[in-house]
Amino acid sequence: MHSNNVPEYSVSQISTAIKRLVEDAFTYIRIRGEISGLKFHSSGHIYFSLKDESGVIAAVCFRNMANNIQMKPEEGLEVICTGRVTTYAGQSKYQIIVNNIEHAGEGALMALFEKRKKQLAAEGLFAAEHKKPIPAFPQVIAVVTSETGAVIRDILHRIEARYPCQILLYPVAVQGKNCELQIANAINSLNEIDRKIDVIIVARGGGSVEDLWGFNEEIVVRAVFNSAIPVISAIGHETDTTLIEFAADVRA
């Protein structure tokens, strides 16, 4: 073919054509991959890449969407991102605009659980020598849990029946977005108030790995470890395990 018969495009024309082609083909997709290069920008946007064993795609979650995402993205976590693919002509790049992020199944969460457990154990946060004794006859017990539901009623009923004493309820969300901030703040605040508290119970009922995930967050584990008041962890059923239990003085 003679070169004069080959169509000629300007840079802008070909970039626009590619952009239209890509965006029309991938208006709503779900991509599974591992988060890499995670950056929380001061603007509120979240930038990262999704990668697997043979590919990488850039991703951005803009502030208006980032504020509504239920889970906190973390480096190395396998996730499923929902969104649309777009191109950036200025640098001949493409990326996914993320509208939602979810965990890629229980296996991905447990891999992160084991990684975090190993890191915190290496720091000594679970060491037996740091465990504080629980007073035999507490006069004031603080309970960090939801103010609704069966857990607080069970605790109040059992204490009233077996060993009546003063109970302070510090109500918090025990699952969902930013619940870990409420739980950690509660433990820290109870250590700072100007009254004698003999023991803190952190409690919630059973649930899925995702439901209980707030008690695996580092900020909560460190709050328990740093508490001058002895902490009892009462999370989930007997078969449930969260990282707060390893840092607590007693697991119930």
Short mmCIF file of C-alpha atoms in Angstrom, two decimals:
data_model
loop_
_atom_site.label_atom_id
_atom_site.label_comp_id
_atom_site.label_asym_id
_atom_site.label_seq_id
_atom_site.Cartn_x
_atom_site.Cartn_y
_atom_site.Cartn_z
CA MET A 1 0.00 0.00 0.00
CA HIS A 2 1.29 3.42 -0.90
CA SER A 3 1.86 5.66 2.14
CA ASN A 4 -0.41 8.32 0.65
CA ASN A 5 -3.34 5.92 1.04
CA VAL A 6 -2.77 5.40 4.80
CA PRO A 7 -5.10 7.58 6.92
CA GLU A 8 -3.35 10.41 8.75
CA TYR A 9 -4.42 11.53 12.21
CA SER A 10 -3.35 14.28 14.51
CA VAL A 11 -2.24 13.28 18.00
CA SER A 12 -5.47 14.70 19.43
CA GLN A 13 -7.61 12.85 16.93
CA ILE A 14 -6.11 9.44 17.67
CA SER A 15 -6.13 10.07 21.43
CA THR A 16 -9.80 11.06 21.28
CA ALA A 17 -10.65 8.02 19.17
CA ILE A 18 -8.88 5.65 21.59
CA LYS A 19 -10.52 7.33 24.58
CA ARG A 20 -13.98 6.92 23.05
CA LEU A 21 -13.28 3.29 22.12
CA VAL A 22 -12.02 2.34 25.59
CA GLU A 23 -14.64 4.21 27.59
CA ASP A 24 -17.52 2.88 25.48
CA ALA A 25 -16.26 -0.69 25.93
CA PHE A 26 -15.59 -0.53 29.69
CA THR A 27 -18.28 1.70 31.18
CA TYR A 28 -18.91 -0.60 34.16
CA ILE A 29 -16.46 -3.32 35.19
CA ARG A 30 -15.15 -5.23 38.20
CA ILE A 31 -11.41 -5.80 38.42
CA ARG A 32 -9.76 -8.14 40.92
CA GLY A 33 -6.18 -7.49 41.97
CA GLU A 34 -3.72 -6.62 44.72
CA ILE A 35 -3.40 -3.02 45.89
CA SER A 36 0.06 -1.58 45.26
CA GLY A 37 1.57 1.90 45.64
CA LEU A 38 -1.32 3.11 47.80
CA LYS A 39 -1.40 6.89 48.40
CA PHE A 40 -3.98 8.93 50.29
CA HIS A 41 -3.75 12.44 48.83
CA SER A 42 -4.43 15.54 50.92
CA SER A 43 -7.24 16.33 48.46
CA GLY A 44 -9.11 13.25 49.67
CA HIS A 45 -8.44 11.25 46.50
CA ILE A 46 -6.94 7.75 46.76
CA TYR A 47 -4.35 6.65 44.21
CA PHE A 48 -3.06 3.11 43.77
CA SER A 49 -2.42 0.34 41.26
CA LEU A 50 -4.10 -3.03 40.90
CA LYS A 51 -1.75 -5.85 39.99
CA ASP A 52 -1.69 -9.59 39.48
CA GLU A 53 1.06 -11.96 38.44
CA SER A 54 1.42 -10.48 34.93
CA GLY A 55 -0.22 -7.07 34.75
CA VAL A 56 -0.76 -3.68 36.39
CA ILE A 57 -3.49 -1.07 35.97
CA ALA A 58 -3.54 2.39 37.54
CA ALA A 59 -6.54 3.27 39.71
CA VAL A 60 -7.96 6.36 41.33
CA CYS A 61 -10.85 6.77 43.74
CA PHE A 62 -11.95 10.39 43.86
CA ARG A 63 -12.89 12.05 47.14
CA ASN A 64 -16.65 11.98 46.63
CA MET A 65 -16.53 8.20 46.19
CA ALA A 66 -13.74 7.58 48.72
CA ASN A 67 -15.92 9.02 51.48
CA ASN A 68 -18.60 6.39 50.80
CA ILE A 69 -16.40 3.28 50.56
CA GLN A 70 -17.09 0.93 53.45
CA MET A 71 -13.67 -0.75 53.62
CA LYS A 72 -10.30 0.90 54.10
CA PRO A 73 -7.90 0.04 51.26
CA GLU A 74 -4.54 -1.31 52.39
CA GLU A 75 -1.24 -2.03 50.69
CA GLY A 76 -1.01 -5.65 49.57
CA LEU A 77 -4.69 -6.42 50.11
CA GLU A 78 -6.49 -8.34 47.36
CA VAL A 79 -9.67 -6.51 46.42
CA ILE A 80 -12.37 -6.20 43.79
CA CYS A 81 -12.78 -2.67 42.41
CA THR A 82 -15.90 -1.54 40.60
CA GLY A 83 -15.72 1.36 38.17
CA ARG A 84 -15.02 2.44 34.63
CA VAL A 85 -11.90 2.62 32.51
CA THR A 86 -10.77 5.91 31.04
CA THR A 87 -7.69 7.16 29.21
CA TYR A 88 -5.44 10.14 29.83
CA ALA A 89 -4.26 11.56 26.53
CA GLY A 90 -1.61 13.80 28.08
CA GLN A 91 0.57 10.80 28.93
CA SER A 92 -0.96 8.07 26.78
CA LYS A 93 -2.20 6.18 29.85
CA TYR A 94 -5.34 4.41 30.95
CA GLN A 95 -6.76 3.82 34.42
CA ILE A 96 -9.83 2.67 36.28
CA ILE A 97 -11.97 5.28 38.02
CA VAL A 98 -13.05 3.39 41.14
CA ASN A 99 -16.55 3.75 42.57
CA ASN A 100 -16.36 0.94 45.13
CA ILE A 101 -13.79 -1.35 46.74
CA GLU A 102 -14.59 -4.65 48.41
CA HIS A 103 -12.54 -7.48 49.86
CA ALA A 104 -11.82 -10.28 47.42
CA GLY A 105 -13.29 -12.93 49.67
CA GLU A 106 -12.46 -14.27 53.12
CA GLY A 107 -9.14 -15.70 51.95
CA ALA A 108 -7.79 -12.25 51.14
CA LEU A 109 -8.76 -10.97 54.60
CA MET A 110 -7.18 -13.93 56.37
CA ALA A 111 -3.93 -13.40 54.46
CA LEU A 112 -3.89 -9.80 55.71
CA PHE A 113 -4.80 -11.01 59.22
CA GLU A 114 -1.79 -13.33 59.34
CA LYS A 115 0.55 -10.67 57.94
CA ARG A 116 -0.59 -8.10 60.51
CA LYS A 117 -0.50 -10.62 63.35
CA LYS A 118 3.12 -11.44 62.54
CA GLN A 119 4.11 -7.76 62.38
CA LEU A 120 2.47 -6.81 65.68
CA ALA A 121 3.80 -9.91 67.45
CA ALA A 122 7.31 -9.00 66.32
CA GLU A 123 6.85 -5.63 68.06
CA GLY A 124 6.00 -7.40 71.31
CA LEU A 125 2.36 -6.30 71.49
CA PHE A 126 1.21 -9.83 72.32
CA ALA A 127 3.96 -10.76 74.78
CA ALA A 128 2.87 -12.39 78.04
CA GLU A 129 5.08 -10.14 80.17
CA HIS A 130 2.91 -7.15 79.26
CA LYS A 131 -0.34 -8.71 80.52
CA LYS A 132 -1.91 -6.94 83.50
CA PRO A 133 -3.79 -8.86 86.20
CA ILE A 134 -7.56 -8.48 86.38
CA PRO A 135 -8.68 -7.24 89.82
CA ALA A 136 -10.51 -9.90 91.81
CA PHE A 137 -13.13 -7.47 93.13
CA PRO A 138 -13.66 -4.61 90.63
CA GLN A 139 -15.84 -1.74 91.74
CA VAL A 140 -16.22 -0.03 88.35
CA ILE A 141 -16.31 -1.86 85.01
CA ALA A 142 -16.35 0.08 81.72
CA VAL A 143 -17.93 -1.64 78.72
CA VAL A 144 -17.06 -0.61 75.17
CA THR A 145 -19.74 -1.95 72.85
CA SER A 146 -22.90 -1.03 70.95
CA GLU A 147 -25.63 0.45 73.11
CA THR A 148 -28.21 -1.64 71.25
CA GLY A 149 -28.43 -5.38 70.81
CA ALA A 150 -28.05 -8.44 72.97
CA VAL A 151 -24.41 -8.03 74.05
CA ILE A 152 -24.80 -5.15 76.49
CA ARG A 153 -28.00 -6.68 77.90
CA ASP A 154 -26.20 -9.99 78.49
CA ILE A 155 -23.28 -8.27 80.21
CA LEU A 156 -25.54 -6.19 82.47
CA HIS A 157 -27.63 -9.27 83.32
CA ARG A 158 -24.63 -11.46 84.18
CA ILE A 159 -22.89 -8.84 86.29
CA GLU A 160 -26.10 -8.01 88.14
CA ALA A 161 -26.72 -11.69 88.88
CA ARG A 162 -23.17 -12.66 89.87
CA TYR A 163 -21.35 -9.60 91.15
CA PRO A 164 -23.29 -6.33 91.23
CA CYS A 165 -21.05 -3.31 90.71
CA GLN A 166 -21.02 -0.05 88.81
CA ILE A 167 -21.08 -0.28 84.99
CA LEU A 168 -20.03 2.51 82.64
CA LEU A 169 -21.18 2.05 79.04
CA TYR A 170 -19.10 3.73 76.33
CA PRO A 171 -21.27 3.24 73.21
CA VAL A 172 -19.48 2.66 69.89
CA ALA A 173 -20.17 1.20 66.47
CA VAL A 174 -18.81 -2.36 66.44
CA GLN A 175 -18.75 -2.84 62.68
CA GLY A 176 -18.76 -0.77 59.51
CA LYS A 177 -16.75 2.13 58.21
CA ASN A 178 -14.46 3.81 60.79
CA CYS A 179 -15.73 1.70 63.69
CA GLU A 180 -12.09 1.08 64.63
CA LEU A 181 -11.65 4.82 65.29
CA GLN A 182 -14.58 4.82 67.71
CA ILE A 183 -13.35 1.73 69.54
CA ALA A 184 -9.77 3.00 69.89
CA ASN A 185 -10.99 6.44 70.99
CA ALA A 186 -13.20 4.84 73.63
CA ILE A 187 -10.31 2.88 75.14
CA ASN A 188 -8.04 5.93 75.08
CA SER A 189 -10.72 8.19 76.58
CA LEU A 190 -11.48 5.79 79.42
CA ASN A 191 -7.80 5.87 80.34
CA GLU A 192 -7.91 9.66 80.53
CA ILE A 193 -11.08 10.37 82.49
CA ASP A 194 -10.75 11.51 86.09
CA ARG A 195 -12.32 8.54 87.85
CA LYS A 196 -11.25 5.10 88.96
CA ILE A 197 -12.00 2.32 86.45
CA ASP A 198 -10.88 -1.16 87.43
CA VAL A 199 -11.32 -2.98 84.13
CA ILE A 200 -12.49 -2.39 80.54
CA ILE A 201 -14.52 -4.97 78.63
CA VAL A 202 -14.51 -4.60 74.82
CA ALA A 203 -17.36 -6.69 73.44
CA ARG A 204 -19.54 -7.58 70.50
CA GLY A 205 -21.44 -10.62 69.28
CA GLY A 206 -20.48 -13.04 66.55
CA GLY A 207 -20.32 -12.33 62.85
CA SER A 208 -18.39 -12.86 59.65
CA VAL A 209 -14.69 -12.11 59.30
CA GLU A 210 -15.67 -8.84 57.63
CA ASP A 211 -18.15 -7.94 60.42
CA LEU A 212 -15.43 -8.40 63.05
CA TRP A 213 -12.68 -6.72 61.05
CA GLY A 214 -12.65 -3.50 63.09
CA PHE A 215 -11.09 -5.49 65.94
CA ASN A 216 -8.20 -6.47 63.67
CA GLU A 217 -7.25 -2.89 62.90
CA GLU A 218 -3.87 -1.77 64.18
CA ILE A 219 -5.23 1.36 65.88
CA VAL A 220 -7.47 -0.80 68.11
CA VAL A 221 -4.76 -3.33 68.94
CA ARG A 222 -2.38 -0.52 69.96
CA ALA A 223 -5.05 1.16 72.09
CA VAL A 224 -5.57 -2.11 73.99
CA PHE A 225 -1.83 -2.65 74.40
CA ASN A 226 -1.27 0.92 75.65
CA SER A 227 -4.19 0.89 78.09
CA ALA A 228 -3.13 1.35 81.71
CA ILE A 229 -6.46 -0.19 82.69
CA PRO A 230 -6.69 -3.98 82.26
CA VAL A 231 -8.68 -4.94 79.15
CA ILE A 232 -10.87 -8.00 78.65
CA SER A 233 -11.64 -8.91 75.05
CA ALA A 234 -15.08 -10.45 74.54
CA ILE A 235 -15.44 -10.52 70.76
CA GLY A 236 -17.58 -12.92 68.78
CA HIS A 237 -18.09 -16.61 69.47
CA GLU A 238 -15.51 -19.02 70.86
CA THR A 239 -14.40 -19.96 67.35
CA ASP A 240 -13.92 -16.31 66.28
CA THR A 241 -10.43 -14.87 66.60
CA THR A 242 -9.45 -11.22 66.26
CA LEU A 243 -6.13 -9.48 66.86
CA ILE A 244 -7.46 -7.51 69.82
CA GLU A 245 -7.58 -10.79 71.75
CA PHE A 246 -3.81 -11.28 71.53
CA ALA A 247 -3.15 -7.79 72.93
CA ALA A 248 -5.84 -7.92 75.64
CA ASP A 249 -4.98 -8.97 79.18
CA VAL A 250 -7.69 -11.64 79.15
CA ARG A 251 -9.76 -13.16 76.38
CA ALA A 252 -13.34 -14.05 77.29
#
